Amino acid sequence: MQIDINELEGRLAATARRFVSPGEADYFAALCMQAHLKKSPRMNPLAEAVADLAVWRDHTGHEVTPLVDRGAVTVLDFNGLAPSLKIKSIHDTLAERAGRLGLAAVGFHNSAGVITLNMWADGLARRDLIGIALFNGGTGCTVPFGGTRGVLGTNPMAYAIPTADDPVCLDMATTEIPFFEIKNAREKGNPLRDHVAVDRRGRPTTVAREALSDDGVANLLPIGGGFKGFGISLLIEVLTGALVQSRLSTLQTPGWHPHEYGCLVLALDIAGFGDRNAFKTAVSDMCRQLRRETPADWADRVAVPGDRSHRKEKMSRQRGTVDVEPSTVDQLDRLNHES
């Protein structure tokens, strides 16, 4: 069903106010709506936002517990709550400390998980901060270099860099394809692309059922398919595991257990390193030059990260409506009207 974007954002915010302050609710709703306009229909951030609201309903009385609050670093235990409803509070902390110290970090664990990672970086870019967000993403997805079975998480990362125009922004798994893509391919019997997964003997395969076991273990290759991509995945594993007092994949329970996964969000204050406007102008000029490069025969243009998603969001906002599953709207309305 088609629904007015502003109306939908307002309904999200109204429901969120049942659990957090009005300012936090509005901030949550705005970033979730932006993420949905950028990512749907390939992903469904709106459904994830509604699921996060249900988590807060089901965890009445739970509170976020600070474990470390020292200098530039904060570590939080979410006690089963969904972190997205506290994104403003975390961004406020990062902005204040990065403004004072040049950079800041917030890590958290024992949460309901992070599915839509880009908004954790995008919201910081709105504040003229470079935002970087990393999440563990679950166990049994990434095959170590030379291995035959997925061990590490998909370990997604996102960043957003302010410019004089739209931010440069990227949100990706550090596997060749995200988990949901191999899951969908197996369910529908569709082939995988070449060089994204291996079978149980470590041989390349395009057959999803050969690379995704019944127990949920996915034999996805790291980005690039080799040792370098594995090294990047391993770095994110450590930063979102042991560093934030969460579990590493080798200690996690098989399956989807988000309370065992950690997240790290970093903010760098551009003004702490030099002139903010000069930085933004330089990055914008670089992006314009990159876009002017002659495209290859197989490409229609040279783009920088974020070009497609910004274009998609702007087209949706010009149209004024977005397509939403009726069940998602029904669940949102029920959450808003429950006593």
PDB file of C-alpha atoms in Angstrom, residues 18 24 29 35 43 46-47 67 70 78 95 101-102 156 178 193 205 212 215 223 240 269 274 297 332:
ATOM      1  CA  ARG A  18       5.645   5.595  24.361  1.00  0.00           C
ATOM      2  CA  GLU A  24      14.615  10.751  20.789  1.00  0.00           C
ATOM      3  CA  ALA A  29      11.678   8.173  13.145  1.00  0.00           C
ATOM      4  CA  ALA A  35      17.035   4.603   5.677  1.00  0.00           C
ATOM      5  CA  MET A  43      15.840  -4.266   2.457  1.00  0.00           C
ATOM      6  CA  LEU A  46      10.690   0.239   8.260  1.00  0.00           C
ATOM      7  CA  ALA A  47       9.739  -3.304   9.275  1.00  0.00           C
ATOM      8  CA  LEU A  67      29.768  -0.028  31.675  1.00  0.00           C
ATOM      9  CA  ARG A  70      35.853   7.448  30.348  1.00  0.00           C
ATOM     10  CA  PHE A  78      21.440  -2.577  26.326  1.00  0.00           C
ATOM     11  CA  ALA A  95      29.057  14.756  19.047  1.00  0.00           C
ATOM     12  CA  LEU A 101      38.394  15.657  22.064  1.00  0.00           C
ATOM     13  CA  GLY A 102      38.527  15.375  18.273  1.00  0.00           C
ATOM     14  CA  PRO A 156      28.863  -5.060   8.130  1.00  0.00           C
ATOM     15  CA  PRO A 178      24.825 -10.239   2.572  1.00  0.00           C
ATOM     16  CA  ARG A 193      26.685 -14.959  -8.640  1.00  0.00           C
ATOM     17  CA  THR A 205      29.599 -22.826  -6.073  1.00  0.00           C
ATOM     18  CA  LEU A 212      23.851 -22.517   3.116  1.00  0.00           C
ATOM     19  CA  ASP A 215      21.705 -25.294  10.445  1.00  0.00           C
ATOM     20  CA  ILE A 223      34.850  -9.134   0.063  1.00  0.00           C
ATOM     21  CA  THR A 240      32.656  -5.416  17.638  1.00  0.00           C
ATOM     22  CA  ASP A 269      35.194  15.907  14.338  1.00  0.00           C
ATOM     23  CA  GLY A 274      41.471  21.525  10.402  1.00  0.00           C
ATOM     24  CA  ASP A 297      31.857  -0.165 -21.499  1.00  0.00           C
ATOM     25  CA  LEU A 332       2.684  -0.081  13.959  1.00  0.00           C
TER      26      LEU A 332
END
